[in-house]
Amino acid sequence: MHDLINLLQRRHLVWHGTQQKAAYASQTSQYPELDEKLDGGFPESGVVDIASPSGIGELRLLLPFLLRQKRMLVYINPPGQVCAEQLHHYGIDITQVLVIYPDKTNDALWAAEQCMKSGACATVMLWQNTLEVHQIKRLQVAAETGQSLLFLHRTNDKSTISLPVTLGLTLSANDTGLDIQVRKRKGGWPLPVFKVNMCQQWPALTLHRAANVLSFPTAKAV
């Protein structure tokens, strides 16, 4: 019965008087724990602000979602070189991937805005630490116009300005995946930290010691 009620809640067919739902249509993230907390998953359009240290699994969290997209995927100012072979290995159609390295912040924001407004892009990934309220508002309008989703990647969430994003997440690593805090949710309440287990999707990345590995002694320096 509990599983049935959870399923109906995720499909927005059951409502509790004490529960405030997010005010946006959602699409599955492919992680059950995250979908349950977000009332269905990521927004269908809008801006998702992800504050996270680089390289802890933030992109792997998004990969199952990205694999379901049918339109273009755009990377703007990623922190390293995007590997086409790796994307192809994971199942992403690299003919639908665009990578842009603008020299200036305003150029990066303009590129993100134009990509989303065009309607040709399902998802835009933008790495940009500092933004202002009016810039986020422009990106929100562009996302709604083109029915696109922008993932804004930042390496900190220490800003005192509350950005008008659709969804704000803070990520940190744990030994089975990620700890996630929902800082902001359009039409919904912030949520305390919860765990997303990534062992099923990425079993090789967990920190549990393998049973068949032997530790060799190391010589001490004299």
PDB file of C-alpha atoms in Angstrom:
ATOM      1  CA  MET A   1       0.000   0.000   0.000  1.00  0.00           C
ATOM      2  CA  HIS A   2       2.847   2.403   0.876  1.00  0.00           C
ATOM      3  CA  ASP A   3       4.491   1.826  -2.533  1.00  0.00           C
ATOM      4  CA  LEU A   4       1.169   2.463  -4.290  1.00  0.00           C
ATOM      5  CA  ILE A   5       0.650   5.746  -2.440  1.00  0.00           C
ATOM      6  CA  ASN A   6       4.203   6.856  -3.294  1.00  0.00           C
ATOM      7  CA  LEU A   7       3.571   6.065  -6.965  1.00  0.00           C
ATOM      8  CA  LEU A   8       0.337   8.079  -6.971  1.00  0.00           C
ATOM      9  CA  GLN A   9       2.096  10.983  -5.254  1.00  0.00           C
ATOM     10  CA  ARG A  10       4.875  11.051  -7.862  1.00  0.00           C
ATOM     11  CA  ARG A  11       2.206  11.216 -10.569  1.00  0.00           C
ATOM     12  CA  HIS A  12       0.487  14.063  -8.699  1.00  0.00           C
ATOM     13  CA  LEU A  13      -2.690  12.001  -8.197  1.00  0.00           C
ATOM     14  CA  VAL A  14      -2.681  12.213  -4.388  1.00  0.00           C
ATOM     15  CA  TRP A  15      -2.357  15.362  -2.270  1.00  0.00           C
ATOM     16  CA  HIS A  16      -1.878  15.822   1.486  1.00  0.00           C
ATOM     17  CA  GLY A  17      -3.048  18.970   3.238  1.00  0.00           C
ATOM     18  CA  THR A  18       0.353  19.445   4.899  1.00  0.00           C
ATOM     19  CA  GLN A  19       2.304  18.865   1.696  1.00  0.00           C
ATOM     20  CA  GLN A  20       3.360  21.635  -0.670  1.00  0.00           C
ATOM     21  CA  LYS A  21       4.206  20.441  -4.156  1.00  0.00           C
ATOM     22  CA  ALA A  22       6.714  22.009  -6.479  1.00  0.00           C
ATOM     23  CA  ALA A  23       4.985  24.307  -8.959  1.00  0.00           C
ATOM     24  CA  TYR A  24       6.433  22.837 -12.138  1.00  0.00           C
ATOM     25  CA  ALA A  25       5.961  19.850 -14.422  1.00  0.00           C
ATOM     26  CA  SER A  26       8.652  17.256 -13.816  1.00  0.00           C
ATOM     27  CA  GLN A  27      10.521  14.512 -15.655  1.00  0.00           C
ATOM     28  CA  THR A  28      12.300  11.586 -14.065  1.00  0.00           C
ATOM     29  CA  SER A  29      15.937  11.845 -13.044  1.00  0.00           C
ATOM     30  CA  GLN A  30      16.171   8.019 -13.196  1.00  0.00           C
ATOM     31  CA  TYR A  31      17.134   7.976  -9.497  1.00  0.00           C
ATOM     32  CA  PRO A  32      14.128   6.860  -7.372  1.00  0.00           C
ATOM     33  CA  GLU A  33      15.331   8.642  -4.216  1.00  0.00           C
ATOM     34  CA  LEU A  34      15.725  11.935  -6.067  1.00  0.00           C
ATOM     35  CA  ASP A  35      12.420  11.598  -7.929  1.00  0.00           C
ATOM     36  CA  GLU A  36      10.587  10.998  -4.663  1.00  0.00           C
ATOM     37  CA  LYS A  37      12.057  14.087  -3.007  1.00  0.00           C
ATOM     38  CA  LEU A  38      11.454  16.282  -6.064  1.00  0.00           C
ATOM     39  CA  ASP A  39       7.873  15.082  -6.626  1.00  0.00           C
ATOM     40  CA  GLY A  40       8.709  13.397  -9.908  1.00  0.00           C
ATOM     41  CA  GLY A  41      12.185  14.544 -10.892  1.00  0.00           C
ATOM     42  CA  PHE A  42      13.828  17.497 -12.608  1.00  0.00           C
ATOM     43  CA  PRO A  43      11.752  20.354 -14.071  1.00  0.00           C
ATOM     44  CA  GLU A  44      10.721  20.016 -17.706  1.00  0.00           C
ATOM     45  CA  SER A  45      12.013  23.551 -18.284  1.00  0.00           C
ATOM     46  CA  GLY A  46      13.705  26.254 -16.246  1.00  0.00           C
ATOM     47  CA  VAL A  47      17.009  26.713 -14.415  1.00  0.00           C
ATOM     48  CA  VAL A  48      18.499  24.147 -12.020  1.00  0.00           C
ATOM     49  CA  ASP A  49      21.300  25.570  -9.869  1.00  0.00           C
ATOM     50  CA  ILE A  50      23.788  22.880  -8.776  1.00  0.00           C
ATOM     51  CA  ALA A  51      26.376  23.899  -6.173  1.00  0.00           C
ATOM     52  CA  SER A  52      28.993  21.187  -5.933  1.00  0.00           C
ATOM     53  CA  PRO A  53      32.721  20.540  -5.714  1.00  0.00           C
ATOM     54  CA  SER A  54      34.018  19.554  -9.122  1.00  0.00           C
ATOM     55  CA  GLY A  55      34.427  15.863  -9.897  1.00  0.00           C
ATOM     56  CA  ILE A  56      32.393  14.243  -7.094  1.00  0.00           C
ATOM     57  CA  GLY A  57      29.816  12.663  -9.417  1.00  0.00           C
ATOM     58  CA  GLU A  58      27.681  15.679 -10.279  1.00  0.00           C
ATOM     59  CA  LEU A  59      27.720  14.839 -13.995  1.00  0.00           C
ATOM     60  CA  ARG A  60      27.095  11.144 -13.401  1.00  0.00           C
ATOM     61  CA  LEU A  61      24.005  12.165 -11.460  1.00  0.00           C
ATOM     62  CA  LEU A  62      22.677  13.851 -14.595  1.00  0.00           C
ATOM     63  CA  LEU A  63      23.757  11.259 -17.171  1.00  0.00           C
ATOM     64  CA  PRO A  64      20.708   8.919 -16.938  1.00  0.00           C
ATOM     65  CA  PHE A  65      18.499  11.986 -17.409  1.00  0.00           C
ATOM     66  CA  LEU A  66      20.538  13.242 -20.375  1.00  0.00           C
ATOM     67  CA  LEU A  67      20.288   9.872 -22.124  1.00  0.00           C
ATOM     68  CA  ARG A  68      16.512  10.337 -22.411  1.00  0.00           C
ATOM     69  CA  GLN A  69      16.688  13.685 -24.177  1.00  0.00           C
ATOM     70  CA  LYS A  70      15.856  13.855 -27.888  1.00  0.00           C
ATOM     71  CA  ARG A  71      17.143  17.328 -28.740  1.00  0.00           C
ATOM     72  CA  MET A  72      20.608  18.869 -28.563  1.00  0.00           C
ATOM     73  CA  LEU A  73      22.830  18.869 -25.481  1.00  0.00           C
ATOM     74  CA  VAL A  74      25.055  21.935 -25.064  1.00  0.00           C
ATOM     75  CA  TYR A  75      28.116  22.313 -22.807  1.00  0.00           C
ATOM     76  CA  ILE A  76      29.191  25.913 -22.154  1.00  0.00           C
ATOM     77  CA  ASN A  77      32.576  26.507 -20.499  1.00  0.00           C
ATOM     78  CA  PRO A  78      32.989  23.041 -18.953  1.00  0.00           C
ATOM     79  CA  PRO A  79      35.981  22.835 -16.576  1.00  0.00           C
ATOM     80  CA  GLY A  80      37.842  20.402 -18.845  1.00  0.00           C
ATOM     81  CA  GLN A  81      37.800  18.927 -22.320  1.00  0.00           C
ATOM     82  CA  VAL A  82      34.617  17.051 -23.191  1.00  0.00           C
ATOM     83  CA  CYS A  83      35.540  13.551 -24.381  1.00  0.00           C
ATOM     84  CA  ALA A  84      33.426  12.524 -27.376  1.00  0.00           C
ATOM     85  CA  GLU A  85      34.496   8.879 -27.051  1.00  0.00           C
ATOM     86  CA  GLN A  86      33.295   8.744 -23.465  1.00  0.00           C
ATOM     87  CA  LEU A  87      29.946  10.328 -24.315  1.00  0.00           C
ATOM     88  CA  HIS A  88      29.512   7.820 -27.135  1.00  0.00           C
ATOM     89  CA  HIS A  89      30.436   4.975 -24.776  1.00  0.00           C
ATOM     90  CA  TYR A  90      27.699   6.042 -22.362  1.00  0.00           C
ATOM     91  CA  GLY A  91      25.136   6.132 -25.168  1.00  0.00           C
ATOM     92  CA  ILE A  92      24.863   9.842 -25.959  1.00  0.00           C
ATOM     93  CA  ASP A  93      24.477  10.737 -29.637  1.00  0.00           C
ATOM     94  CA  ILE A  94      27.538  12.938 -30.150  1.00  0.00           C
ATOM     95  CA  THR A  95      26.054  14.413 -33.336  1.00  0.00           C
ATOM     96  CA  GLN A  96      23.583  16.116 -30.978  1.00  0.00           C
ATOM     97  CA  VAL A  97      26.269  17.567 -28.682  1.00  0.00           C
ATOM     98  CA  LEU A  98      27.616  21.118 -28.925  1.00  0.00           C
ATOM     99  CA  VAL A  99      30.562  22.384 -26.835  1.00  0.00           C
ATOM    100  CA  ILE A 100      31.189  26.135 -26.536  1.00  0.00           C
ATOM    101  CA  TYR A 101      34.120  27.901 -24.840  1.00  0.00           C
ATOM    102  CA  PRO A 102      33.296  31.643 -24.786  1.00  0.00           C
ATOM    103  CA  ASP A 103      36.040  33.997 -23.632  1.00  0.00           C
ATOM    104  CA  LYS A 104      33.779  36.298 -21.606  1.00  0.00           C
ATOM    105  CA  THR A 105      31.036  35.739 -19.052  1.00  0.00           C
ATOM    106  CA  ASN A 106      28.518  37.800 -21.004  1.00  0.00           C
ATOM    107  CA  ASP A 107      29.239  35.751 -24.118  1.00  0.00           C
ATOM    108  CA  ALA A 108      28.626  32.527 -22.192  1.00  0.00           C
ATOM    109  CA  LEU A 109      25.307  33.822 -20.869  1.00  0.00           C
ATOM    110  CA  TRP A 110      24.305  35.017 -24.333  1.00  0.00           C
ATOM    111  CA  ALA A 111      25.143  31.605 -25.811  1.00  0.00           C
ATOM    112  CA  ALA A 112      23.073  29.824 -23.158  1.00  0.00           C
ATOM    113  CA  GLU A 113      20.142  32.157 -23.729  1.00  0.00           C
ATOM    114  CA  GLN A 114      20.200  31.755 -27.512  1.00  0.00           C
ATOM    115  CA  CYS A 115      20.544  27.968 -27.349  1.00  0.00           C
ATOM    116  CA  MET A 116      17.492  27.668 -25.134  1.00  0.00           C
ATOM    117  CA  LYS A 117      15.360  30.219 -26.981  1.00  0.00           C
ATOM    118  CA  SER A 118      15.977  28.421 -30.258  1.00  0.00           C
ATOM    119  CA  GLY A 119      13.968  25.375 -29.177  1.00  0.00           C
ATOM    120  CA  ALA A 120      16.623  23.105 -30.678  1.00  0.00           C
ATOM    121  CA  CYS A 121      18.250  22.255 -27.345  1.00  0.00           C
ATOM    122  CA  ALA A 122      16.760  20.011 -24.685  1.00  0.00           C
ATOM    123  CA  THR A 123      19.467  20.705 -22.102  1.00  0.00           C
ATOM    124  CA  VAL A 124      22.150  23.347 -21.642  1.00  0.00           C
ATOM    125  CA  MET A 125      24.984  22.838 -19.135  1.00  0.00           C
ATOM    126  CA  LEU A 126      26.597  26.115 -18.053  1.00  0.00           C
ATOM    127  CA  TRP A 127      29.588  26.419 -15.712  1.00  0.00           C
ATOM    128  CA  GLN A 128      29.453  29.883 -14.163  1.00  0.00           C
ATOM    129  CA  ASN A 129      30.114  30.717 -10.512  1.00  0.00           C
ATOM    130  CA  THR A 130      28.743  34.245 -10.316  1.00  0.00           C
ATOM    131  CA  LEU A 131      25.407  35.417 -11.668  1.00  0.00           C
ATOM    132  CA  GLU A 132      23.015  38.223 -10.858  1.00  0.00           C
ATOM    133  CA  VAL A 133      19.264  38.109 -10.428  1.00  0.00           C
ATOM    134  CA  HIS A 134      18.465  39.810 -13.738  1.00  0.00           C
ATOM    135  CA  GLN A 135      20.704  37.329 -15.599  1.00  0.00           C
ATOM    136  CA  ILE A 136      18.893  34.343 -14.091  1.00  0.00           C
ATOM    137  CA  LYS A 137      15.546  35.903 -15.017  1.00  0.00           C
ATOM    138  CA  ARG A 138      16.631  36.198 -18.648  1.00  0.00           C
ATOM    139  CA  LEU A 139      17.742  32.566 -18.647  1.00  0.00           C
ATOM    140  CA  GLN A 140      14.416  31.519 -17.119  1.00  0.00           C
ATOM    141  CA  VAL A 141      12.494  33.296 -19.875  1.00  0.00           C
ATOM    142  CA  ALA A 142      14.684  31.678 -22.536  1.00  0.00           C
ATOM    143  CA  ALA A 143      14.171  28.232 -20.992  1.00  0.00           C
ATOM    144  CA  GLU A 144      10.402  28.647 -20.934  1.00  0.00           C
ATOM    145  CA  THR A 145      10.373  29.981 -24.499  1.00  0.00           C
ATOM    146  CA  GLY A 146      12.295  27.018 -25.904  1.00  0.00           C
ATOM    147  CA  GLN A 147      11.033  24.435 -23.394  1.00  0.00           C
ATOM    148  CA  SER A 148      14.637  23.761 -22.390  1.00  0.00           C
ATOM    149  CA  LEU A 149      16.371  23.000 -19.107  1.00  0.00           C
ATOM    150  CA  LEU A 150      19.537  24.761 -17.951  1.00  0.00           C
ATOM    151  CA  PHE A 151      21.826  23.104 -15.415  1.00  0.00           C
ATOM    152  CA  LEU A 152      23.915  25.858 -13.849  1.00  0.00           C
ATOM    153  CA  HIS A 153      27.069  24.386 -12.293  1.00  0.00           C
ATOM    154  CA  ARG A 154      28.758  26.359  -9.511  1.00  0.00           C
ATOM    155  CA  THR A 155      31.539  25.295  -7.170  1.00  0.00           C
ATOM    156  CA  ASN A 156      30.073  27.164  -4.200  1.00  0.00           C
ATOM    157  CA  ASP A 157      26.721  28.247  -2.758  1.00  0.00           C
ATOM    158  CA  LYS A 158      28.002  30.952  -0.416  1.00  0.00           C
ATOM    159  CA  SER A 159      26.274  33.808  -2.222  1.00  0.00           C
ATOM    160  CA  THR A 160      23.972  35.859  -0.007  1.00  0.00           C
ATOM    161  CA  ILE A 161      21.708  36.604  -2.983  1.00  0.00           C
ATOM    162  CA  SER A 162      18.758  34.265  -3.455  1.00  0.00           C
ATOM    163  CA  LEU A 163      18.691  33.536  -7.170  1.00  0.00           C
ATOM    164  CA  PRO A 164      15.233  33.049  -8.764  1.00  0.00           C
ATOM    165  CA  VAL A 165      15.972  29.539 -10.048  1.00  0.00           C
ATOM    166  CA  THR A 166      13.442  26.753 -10.537  1.00  0.00           C
ATOM    167  CA  LEU A 167      15.434  24.326  -8.407  1.00  0.00           C
ATOM    168  CA  GLY A 168      18.555  24.742  -6.273  1.00  0.00           C
ATOM    169  CA  LEU A 169      20.637  21.747  -5.153  1.00  0.00           C
ATOM    170  CA  THR A 170      23.791  21.437  -3.054  1.00  0.00           C
ATOM    171  CA  LEU A 171      25.821  18.241  -3.530  1.00  0.00           C
ATOM    172  CA  SER A 172      28.514  16.561  -1.461  1.00  0.00           C
ATOM    173  CA  ALA A 173      30.124  13.138  -1.781  1.00  0.00           C
ATOM    174  CA  ASN A 174      29.546  10.063   0.355  1.00  0.00           C
ATOM    175  CA  ASP A 175      30.802   6.476   0.066  1.00  0.00           C
ATOM    176  CA  THR A 176      27.812   5.250  -1.981  1.00  0.00           C
ATOM    177  CA  GLY A 177      27.014   8.299  -4.066  1.00  0.00           C
ATOM    178  CA  LEU A 178      25.907  11.797  -3.139  1.00  0.00           C
ATOM    179  CA  ASP A 179      24.352  13.739  -0.288  1.00  0.00           C
ATOM    180  CA  ILE A 180      21.853  16.202  -1.741  1.00  0.00           C
ATOM    181  CA  GLN A 181      20.201  19.195  -0.141  1.00  0.00           C
ATOM    182  CA  VAL A 182      17.311  20.959  -1.856  1.00  0.00           C
ATOM    183  CA  ARG A 183      18.031  24.627  -1.108  1.00  0.00           C
ATOM    184  CA  LYS A 184      15.270  26.078  -3.223  1.00  0.00           C
ATOM    185  CA  ARG A 185      12.267  24.739  -5.078  1.00  0.00           C
ATOM    186  CA  LYS A 186       9.782  26.833  -7.024  1.00  0.00           C
ATOM    187  CA  GLY A 187       6.440  26.561  -5.255  1.00  0.00           C
ATOM    188  CA  GLY A 188       7.824  24.078  -2.715  1.00  0.00           C
ATOM    189  CA  TRP A 189       9.773  23.883   0.523  1.00  0.00           C
ATOM    190  CA  PRO A 190      13.531  23.416   0.912  1.00  0.00           C
ATOM    191  CA  LEU A 191      14.469  19.907   2.004  1.00  0.00           C
ATOM    192  CA  PRO A 192      17.153  18.632   4.401  1.00  0.00           C
ATOM    193  CA  VAL A 193      20.051  16.507   3.200  1.00  0.00           C
ATOM    194  CA  PHE A 194      19.205  13.068   1.820  1.00  0.00           C
ATOM    195  CA  LYS A 195      21.308  10.364   0.171  1.00  0.00           C
ATOM    196  CA  VAL A 196      21.212   9.205  -3.442  1.00  0.00           C
ATOM    197  CA  ASN A 197      22.743   5.765  -3.871  1.00  0.00           C
ATOM    198  CA  MET A 198      24.670   5.492  -7.147  1.00  0.00           C
ATOM    199  CA  CYS A 199      25.996   1.948  -6.651  1.00  0.00           C
ATOM    200  CA  GLN A 200      23.612   0.388  -9.158  1.00  0.00           C
ATOM    201  CA  GLN A 201      24.462   2.807 -11.967  1.00  0.00           C
ATOM    202  CA  TRP A 202      28.158   3.193 -11.078  1.00  0.00           C
ATOM    203  CA  PRO A 203      29.284   0.178  -9.001  1.00  0.00           C
ATOM    204  CA  ALA A 204      32.982   0.757  -9.686  1.00  0.00           C
ATOM    205  CA  LEU A 205      32.955   4.174  -8.025  1.00  0.00           C
ATOM    206  CA  THR A 206      31.956   3.220  -4.491  1.00  0.00           C
ATOM    207  CA  LEU A 207      34.534   3.454  -1.721  1.00  0.00           C
ATOM    208  CA  HIS A 208      33.903   0.052  -0.155  1.00  0.00           C
ATOM    209  CA  ARG A 209      37.055  -2.077   0.002  1.00  0.00           C
ATOM    210  CA  ALA A 210      36.994  -4.963  -2.461  1.00  0.00           C
ATOM    211  CA  ALA A 211      37.180  -8.404  -0.839  1.00  0.00           C
ATOM    212  CA  ASN A 212      39.750  -9.793  -3.301  1.00  0.00           C
ATOM    213  CA  VAL A 213      42.377  -7.023  -2.967  1.00  0.00           C
ATOM    214  CA  LEU A 214      45.517  -7.611  -0.895  1.00  0.00           C
ATOM    215  CA  SER A 215      47.390  -4.764   0.768  1.00  0.00           C
ATOM    216  CA  PHE A 216      51.179  -4.936   0.442  1.00  0.00           C
ATOM    217  CA  PRO A 217      53.416  -3.468   3.166  1.00  0.00           C
ATOM    218  CA  THR A 218      55.404  -0.399   2.259  1.00  0.00           C
ATOM    219  CA  ALA A 219      58.996   0.188   3.342  1.00  0.00           C
ATOM    220  CA  LYS A 220      59.562   3.093   5.674  1.00  0.00           C
ATOM    221  CA  ALA A 221      62.167   5.669   4.805  1.00  0.00           C
ATOM    222  CA  VAL A 222      65.273   5.480   6.988  1.00  0.00           C
TER     223      VAL A 222
END
